[in-house]
PDB file of C-alpha atoms in Angstrom:
ATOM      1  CA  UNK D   1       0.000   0.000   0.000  1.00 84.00           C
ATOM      2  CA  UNK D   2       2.527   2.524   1.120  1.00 79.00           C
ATOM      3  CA  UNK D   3       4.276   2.054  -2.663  1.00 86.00           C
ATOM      4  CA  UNK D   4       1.894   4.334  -3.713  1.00 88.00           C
ATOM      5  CA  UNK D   5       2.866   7.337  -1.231  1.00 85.00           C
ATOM      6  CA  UNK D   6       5.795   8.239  -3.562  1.00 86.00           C
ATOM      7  CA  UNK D   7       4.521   8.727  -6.786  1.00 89.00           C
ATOM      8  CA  UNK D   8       1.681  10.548  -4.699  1.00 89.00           C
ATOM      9  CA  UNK D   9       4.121  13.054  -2.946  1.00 84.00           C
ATOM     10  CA  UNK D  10       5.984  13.683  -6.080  1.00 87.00           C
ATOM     11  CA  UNK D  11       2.700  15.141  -7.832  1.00 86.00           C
ATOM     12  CA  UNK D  12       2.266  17.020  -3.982  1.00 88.00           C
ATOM     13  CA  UNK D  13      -0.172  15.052  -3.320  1.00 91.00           C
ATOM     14  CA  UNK D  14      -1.478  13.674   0.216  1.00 93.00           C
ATOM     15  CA  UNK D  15      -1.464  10.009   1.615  1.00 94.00           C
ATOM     16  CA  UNK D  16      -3.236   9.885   4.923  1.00 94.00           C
ATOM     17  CA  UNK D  17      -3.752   6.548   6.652  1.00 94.00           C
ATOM     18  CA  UNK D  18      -6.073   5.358   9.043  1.00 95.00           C
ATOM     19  CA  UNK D  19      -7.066   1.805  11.029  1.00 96.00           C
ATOM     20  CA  UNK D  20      -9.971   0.550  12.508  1.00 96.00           C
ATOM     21  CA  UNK D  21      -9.634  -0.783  16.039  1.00 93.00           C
ATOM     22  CA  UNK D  22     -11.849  -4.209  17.048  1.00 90.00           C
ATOM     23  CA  UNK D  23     -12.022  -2.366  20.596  1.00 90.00           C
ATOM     24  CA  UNK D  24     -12.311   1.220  19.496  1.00 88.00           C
ATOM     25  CA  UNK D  25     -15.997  -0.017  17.121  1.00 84.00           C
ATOM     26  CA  UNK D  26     -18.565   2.172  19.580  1.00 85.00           C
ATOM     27  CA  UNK D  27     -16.460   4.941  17.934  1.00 88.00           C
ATOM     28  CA  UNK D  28     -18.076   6.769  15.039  1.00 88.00           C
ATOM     29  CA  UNK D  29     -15.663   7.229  11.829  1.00 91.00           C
ATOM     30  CA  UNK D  30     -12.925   5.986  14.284  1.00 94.00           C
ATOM     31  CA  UNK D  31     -10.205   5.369  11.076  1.00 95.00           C
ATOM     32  CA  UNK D  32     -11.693   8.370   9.401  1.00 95.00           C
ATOM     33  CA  UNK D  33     -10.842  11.036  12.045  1.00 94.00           C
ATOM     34  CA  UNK D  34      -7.030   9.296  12.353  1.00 95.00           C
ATOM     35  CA  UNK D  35      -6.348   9.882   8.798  1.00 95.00           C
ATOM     36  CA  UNK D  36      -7.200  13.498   8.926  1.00 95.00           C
ATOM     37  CA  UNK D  37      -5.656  14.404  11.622  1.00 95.00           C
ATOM     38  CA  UNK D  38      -2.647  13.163  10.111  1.00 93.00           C
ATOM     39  CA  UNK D  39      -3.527  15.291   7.426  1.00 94.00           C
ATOM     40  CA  UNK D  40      -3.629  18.193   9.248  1.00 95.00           C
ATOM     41  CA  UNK D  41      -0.075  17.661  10.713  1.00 94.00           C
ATOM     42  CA  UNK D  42       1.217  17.197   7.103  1.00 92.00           C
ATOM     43  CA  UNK D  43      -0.185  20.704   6.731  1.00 93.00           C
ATOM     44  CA  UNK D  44       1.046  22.034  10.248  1.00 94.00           C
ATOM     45  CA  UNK D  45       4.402  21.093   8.742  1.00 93.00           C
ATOM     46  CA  UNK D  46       4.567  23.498   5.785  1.00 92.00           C
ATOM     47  CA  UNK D  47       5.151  27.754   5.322  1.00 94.00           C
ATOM     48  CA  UNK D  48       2.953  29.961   6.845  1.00 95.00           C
ATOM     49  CA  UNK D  49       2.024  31.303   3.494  1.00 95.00           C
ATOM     50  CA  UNK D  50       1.063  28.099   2.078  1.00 93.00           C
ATOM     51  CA  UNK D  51      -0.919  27.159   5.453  1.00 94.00           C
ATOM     52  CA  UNK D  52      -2.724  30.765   4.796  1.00 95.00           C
ATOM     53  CA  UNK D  53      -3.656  29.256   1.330  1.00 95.00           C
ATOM     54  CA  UNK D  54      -5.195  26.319   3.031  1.00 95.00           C
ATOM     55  CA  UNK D  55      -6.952  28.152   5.727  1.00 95.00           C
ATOM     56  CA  UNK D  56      -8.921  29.885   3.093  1.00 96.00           C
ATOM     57  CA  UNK D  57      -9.691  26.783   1.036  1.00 95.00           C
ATOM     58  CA  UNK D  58     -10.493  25.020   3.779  1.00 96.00           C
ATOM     59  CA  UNK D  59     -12.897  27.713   5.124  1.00 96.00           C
ATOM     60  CA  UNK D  60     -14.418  28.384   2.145  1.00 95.00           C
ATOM     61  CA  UNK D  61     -15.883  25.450   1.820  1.00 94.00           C
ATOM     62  CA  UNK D  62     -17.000  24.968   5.717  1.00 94.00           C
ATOM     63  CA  UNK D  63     -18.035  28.348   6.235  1.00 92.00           C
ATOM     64  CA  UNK D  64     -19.399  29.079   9.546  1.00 93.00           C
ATOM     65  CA  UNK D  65     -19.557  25.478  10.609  1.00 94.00           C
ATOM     66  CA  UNK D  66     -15.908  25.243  10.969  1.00 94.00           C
ATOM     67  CA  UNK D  67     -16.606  23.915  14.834  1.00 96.00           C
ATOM     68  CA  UNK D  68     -18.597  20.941  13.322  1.00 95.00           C
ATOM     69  CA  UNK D  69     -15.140  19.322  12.049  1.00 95.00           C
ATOM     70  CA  UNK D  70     -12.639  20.406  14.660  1.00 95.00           C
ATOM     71  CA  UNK D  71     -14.846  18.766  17.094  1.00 94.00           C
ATOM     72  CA  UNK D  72     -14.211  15.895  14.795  1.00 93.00           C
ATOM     73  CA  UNK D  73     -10.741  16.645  14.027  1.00 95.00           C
ATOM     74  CA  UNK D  74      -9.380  18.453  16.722  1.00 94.00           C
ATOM     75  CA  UNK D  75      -5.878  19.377  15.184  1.00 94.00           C
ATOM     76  CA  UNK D  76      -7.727  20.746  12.135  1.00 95.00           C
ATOM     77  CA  UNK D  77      -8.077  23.503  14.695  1.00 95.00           C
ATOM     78  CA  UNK D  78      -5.062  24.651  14.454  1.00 95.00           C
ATOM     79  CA  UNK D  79      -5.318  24.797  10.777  1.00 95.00           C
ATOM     80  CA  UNK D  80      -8.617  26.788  10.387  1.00 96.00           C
ATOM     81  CA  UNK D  81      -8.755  28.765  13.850  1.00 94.00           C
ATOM     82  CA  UNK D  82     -11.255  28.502  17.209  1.00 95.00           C
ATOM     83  CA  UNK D  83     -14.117  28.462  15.259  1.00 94.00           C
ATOM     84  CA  UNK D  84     -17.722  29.625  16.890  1.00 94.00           C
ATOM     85  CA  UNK D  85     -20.150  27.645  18.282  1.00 94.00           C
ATOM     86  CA  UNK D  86     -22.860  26.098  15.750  1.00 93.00           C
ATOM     87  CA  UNK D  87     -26.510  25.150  16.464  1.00 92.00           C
ATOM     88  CA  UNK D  88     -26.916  21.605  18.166  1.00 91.00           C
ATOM     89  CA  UNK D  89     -28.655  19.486  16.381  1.00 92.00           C
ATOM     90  CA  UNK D  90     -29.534  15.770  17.026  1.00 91.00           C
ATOM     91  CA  UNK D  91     -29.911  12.082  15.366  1.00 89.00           C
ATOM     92  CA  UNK D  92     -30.499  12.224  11.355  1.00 90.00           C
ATOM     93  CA  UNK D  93     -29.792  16.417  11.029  1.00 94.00           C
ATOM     94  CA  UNK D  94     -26.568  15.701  12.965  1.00 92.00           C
ATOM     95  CA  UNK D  95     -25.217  12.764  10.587  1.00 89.00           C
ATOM     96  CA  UNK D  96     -26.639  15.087   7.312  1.00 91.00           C
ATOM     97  CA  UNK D  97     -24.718  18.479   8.236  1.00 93.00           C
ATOM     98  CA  UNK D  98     -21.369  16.446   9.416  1.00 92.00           C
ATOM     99  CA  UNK D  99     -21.770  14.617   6.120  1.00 90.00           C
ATOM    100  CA  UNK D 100     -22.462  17.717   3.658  1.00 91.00           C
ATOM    101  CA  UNK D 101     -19.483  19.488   5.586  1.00 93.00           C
ATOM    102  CA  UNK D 102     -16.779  16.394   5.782  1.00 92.00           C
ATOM    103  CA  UNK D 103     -17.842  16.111   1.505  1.00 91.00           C
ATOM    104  CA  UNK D 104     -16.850  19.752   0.986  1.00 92.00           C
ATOM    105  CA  UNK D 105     -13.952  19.557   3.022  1.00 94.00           C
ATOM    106  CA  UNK D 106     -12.730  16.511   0.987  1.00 93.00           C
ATOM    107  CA  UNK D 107     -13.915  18.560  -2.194  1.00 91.00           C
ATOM    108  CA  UNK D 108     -11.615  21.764  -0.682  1.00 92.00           C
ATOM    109  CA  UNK D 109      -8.558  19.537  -0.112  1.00 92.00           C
ATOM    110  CA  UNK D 110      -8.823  16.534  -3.148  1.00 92.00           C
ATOM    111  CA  UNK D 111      -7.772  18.824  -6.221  1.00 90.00           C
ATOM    112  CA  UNK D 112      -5.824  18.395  -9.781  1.00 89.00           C
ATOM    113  CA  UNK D 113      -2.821  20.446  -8.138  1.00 90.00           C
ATOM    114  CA  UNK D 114      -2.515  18.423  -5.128  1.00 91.00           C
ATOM    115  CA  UNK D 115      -4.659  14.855  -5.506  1.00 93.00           C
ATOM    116  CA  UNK D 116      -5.589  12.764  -1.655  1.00 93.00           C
ATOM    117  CA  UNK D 117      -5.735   9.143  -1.271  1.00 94.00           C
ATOM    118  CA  UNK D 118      -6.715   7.982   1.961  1.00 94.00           C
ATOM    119  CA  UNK D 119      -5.963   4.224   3.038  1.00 95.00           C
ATOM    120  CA  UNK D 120      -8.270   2.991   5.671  1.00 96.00           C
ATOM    121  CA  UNK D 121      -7.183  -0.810   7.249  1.00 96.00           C
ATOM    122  CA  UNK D 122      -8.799  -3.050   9.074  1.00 95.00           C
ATOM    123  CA  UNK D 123     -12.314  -2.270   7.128  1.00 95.00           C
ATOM    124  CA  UNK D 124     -13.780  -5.720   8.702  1.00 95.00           C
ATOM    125  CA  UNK D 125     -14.103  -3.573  11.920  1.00 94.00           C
ATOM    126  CA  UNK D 126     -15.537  -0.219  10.856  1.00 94.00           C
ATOM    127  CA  UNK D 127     -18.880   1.137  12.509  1.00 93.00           C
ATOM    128  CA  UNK D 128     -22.196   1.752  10.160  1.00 92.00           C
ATOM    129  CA  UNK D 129     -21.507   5.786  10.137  1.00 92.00           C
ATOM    130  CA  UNK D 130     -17.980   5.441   8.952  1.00 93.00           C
ATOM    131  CA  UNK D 131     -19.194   2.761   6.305  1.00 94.00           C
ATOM    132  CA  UNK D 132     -21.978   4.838   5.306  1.00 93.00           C
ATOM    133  CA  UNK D 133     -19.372   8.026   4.628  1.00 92.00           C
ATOM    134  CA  UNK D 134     -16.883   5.848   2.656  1.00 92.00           C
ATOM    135  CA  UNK D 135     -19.761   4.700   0.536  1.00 92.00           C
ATOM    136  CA  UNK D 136     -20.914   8.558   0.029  1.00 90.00           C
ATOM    137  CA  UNK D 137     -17.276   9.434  -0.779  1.00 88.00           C
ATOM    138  CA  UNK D 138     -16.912   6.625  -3.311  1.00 87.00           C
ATOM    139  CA  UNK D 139     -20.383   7.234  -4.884  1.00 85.00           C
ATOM    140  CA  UNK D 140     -20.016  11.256  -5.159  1.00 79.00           C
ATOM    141  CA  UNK D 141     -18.476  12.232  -8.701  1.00 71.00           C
ATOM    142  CA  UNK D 142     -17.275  15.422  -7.704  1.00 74.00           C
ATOM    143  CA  UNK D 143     -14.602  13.823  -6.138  1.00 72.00           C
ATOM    144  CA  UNK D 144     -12.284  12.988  -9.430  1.00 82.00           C
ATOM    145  CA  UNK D 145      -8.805  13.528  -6.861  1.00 89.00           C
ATOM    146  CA  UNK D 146      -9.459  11.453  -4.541  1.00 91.00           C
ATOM    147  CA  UNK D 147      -8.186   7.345  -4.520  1.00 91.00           C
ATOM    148  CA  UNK D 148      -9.711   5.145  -1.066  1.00 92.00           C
ATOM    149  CA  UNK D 149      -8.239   2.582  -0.404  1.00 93.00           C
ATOM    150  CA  UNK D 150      -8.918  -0.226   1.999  1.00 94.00           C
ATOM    151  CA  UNK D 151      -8.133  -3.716   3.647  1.00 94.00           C
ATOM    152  CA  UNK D 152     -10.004  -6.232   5.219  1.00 94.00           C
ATOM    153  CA  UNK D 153      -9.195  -9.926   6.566  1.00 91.00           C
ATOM    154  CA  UNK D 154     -11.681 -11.854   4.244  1.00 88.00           C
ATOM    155  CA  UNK D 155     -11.595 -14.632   6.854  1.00 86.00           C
ATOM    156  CA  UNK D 156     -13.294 -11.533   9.328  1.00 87.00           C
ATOM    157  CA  UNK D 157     -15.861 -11.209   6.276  1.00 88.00           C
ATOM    158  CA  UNK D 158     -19.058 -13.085   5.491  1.00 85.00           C
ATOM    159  CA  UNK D 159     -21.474 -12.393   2.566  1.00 86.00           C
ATOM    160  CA  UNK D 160     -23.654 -10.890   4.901  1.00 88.00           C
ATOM    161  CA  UNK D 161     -20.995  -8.500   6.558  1.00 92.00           C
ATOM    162  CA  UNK D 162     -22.226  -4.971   6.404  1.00 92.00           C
ATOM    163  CA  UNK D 163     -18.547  -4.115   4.719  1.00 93.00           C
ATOM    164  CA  UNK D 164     -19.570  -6.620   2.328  1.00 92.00           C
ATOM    165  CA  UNK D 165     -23.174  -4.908   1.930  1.00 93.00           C
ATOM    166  CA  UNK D 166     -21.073  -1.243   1.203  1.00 93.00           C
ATOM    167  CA  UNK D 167     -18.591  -2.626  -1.627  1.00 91.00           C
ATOM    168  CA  UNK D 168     -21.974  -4.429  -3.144  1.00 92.00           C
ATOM    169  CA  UNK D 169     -23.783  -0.778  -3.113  1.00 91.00           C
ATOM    170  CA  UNK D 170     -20.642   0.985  -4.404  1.00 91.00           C
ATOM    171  CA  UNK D 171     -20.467  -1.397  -7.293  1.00 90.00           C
ATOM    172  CA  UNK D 172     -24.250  -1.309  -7.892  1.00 91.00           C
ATOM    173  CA  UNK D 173     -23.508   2.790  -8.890  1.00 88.00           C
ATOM    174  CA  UNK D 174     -20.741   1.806 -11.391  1.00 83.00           C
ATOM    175  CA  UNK D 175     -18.081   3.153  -9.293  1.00 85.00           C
ATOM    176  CA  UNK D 176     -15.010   0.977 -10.008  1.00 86.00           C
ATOM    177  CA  UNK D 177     -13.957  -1.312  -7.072  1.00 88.00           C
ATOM    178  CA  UNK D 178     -10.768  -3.538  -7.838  1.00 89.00           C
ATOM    179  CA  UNK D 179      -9.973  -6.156  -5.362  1.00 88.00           C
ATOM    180  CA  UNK D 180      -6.494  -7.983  -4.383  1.00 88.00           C
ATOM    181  CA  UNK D 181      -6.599 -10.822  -2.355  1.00 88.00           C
ATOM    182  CA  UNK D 182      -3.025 -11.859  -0.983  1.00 86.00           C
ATOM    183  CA  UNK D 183      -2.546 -14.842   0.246  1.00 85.00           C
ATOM    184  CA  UNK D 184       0.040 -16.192   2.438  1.00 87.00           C
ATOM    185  CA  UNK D 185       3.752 -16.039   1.405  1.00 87.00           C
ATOM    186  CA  UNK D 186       5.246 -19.805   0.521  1.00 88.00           C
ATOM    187  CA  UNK D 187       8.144 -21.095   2.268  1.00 91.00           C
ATOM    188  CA  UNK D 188      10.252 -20.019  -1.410  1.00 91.00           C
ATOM    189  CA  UNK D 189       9.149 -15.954  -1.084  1.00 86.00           C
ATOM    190  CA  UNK D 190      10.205 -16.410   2.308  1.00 89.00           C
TER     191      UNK D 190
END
């Protein structure tokens, strides 16, 4: 997976990881949140001119509702500012404004000059919100920059399996889905 990261970096683009945890599940987008705030220290880490740049970007396509995804993404924070308080809102209102704002962040940050991919492991363990977001980011075509990528143990995976249920409904759209299975190194590759 991580053979990719060069050719990524070379065209300045970003490779953010993140990994499910079998004891972290109760944990909405769990992976999700780890990837970007790696993201955000990859940005922490470059000129204060070019961190201006991404400020704006960033804001401009959160708007007031900045506080929505530092909650989320703490270290963003320190990207984008204290950011004021939003309205609270509960259950299926909540989940619809995170999602609208988490796609136009991705659409702020996945562009032609500096393309994402975002590697999420251990997919066999991911909660139904983080699933559900993953399918929205696969399924929306105004993301042409950005590449997911993800791994599963298929032996952790039946038919039935709700990851199993997501890569059926991503297909289902005509959104290509290419699978690798590996299988166990042989005495001779060891």
């Amino acid at each position: 997976v991580e053979e990719i990261y060069y050719p990524v970096t070379q065209k300045q683009g970003y490779f953010i990881d993140g990994k499910f945890d079998q004891f972290q599940r109760h944990i909405p987008y769990y992976a999700l949140i780890q990837a970007f705030q790696s993201f955000s220290t990859q940005l922490l880490s470059q000129s204060p001119a070019l961190l201006a740049q991404w400020k704006a970007k960033i804001l401009g396509a959160v708007g007031s509702l900045g506080k929505v995804l530092t909650d989320a993404i703490p270290t963003l924070e320190l990207i984008i500012g204290t950011q004021p308080n939003v309205p609270t809102l509960h259950g299926i209102e909540a989940q619809n404004r995170f999602a609208y704002l988490f796609r136009s962040f991705i659409n702020a940050i996945s562009q032609a000059k500096h393309p994402l991919v975002i590697f999420i492991d251990d997919l066999q363990w991911a909660d139904a919100a983080s699933l559900k977001m993953l399918q929205m980011l696969m399924m929306s075509t105004s993301h042409q920059y950005l590449l997911v990528m993800g791994a599963y143990r298929d032996n952790e995976v039946t038919g039935t399996h709700p990851l199993m249920s997501t890569i059926r409904a991503i297909e289902q759209q005509q959104v290509m889905v290419q699978t690798i299975t590996l299988q166990n190194l042989s005495l001779s590759h060891v």
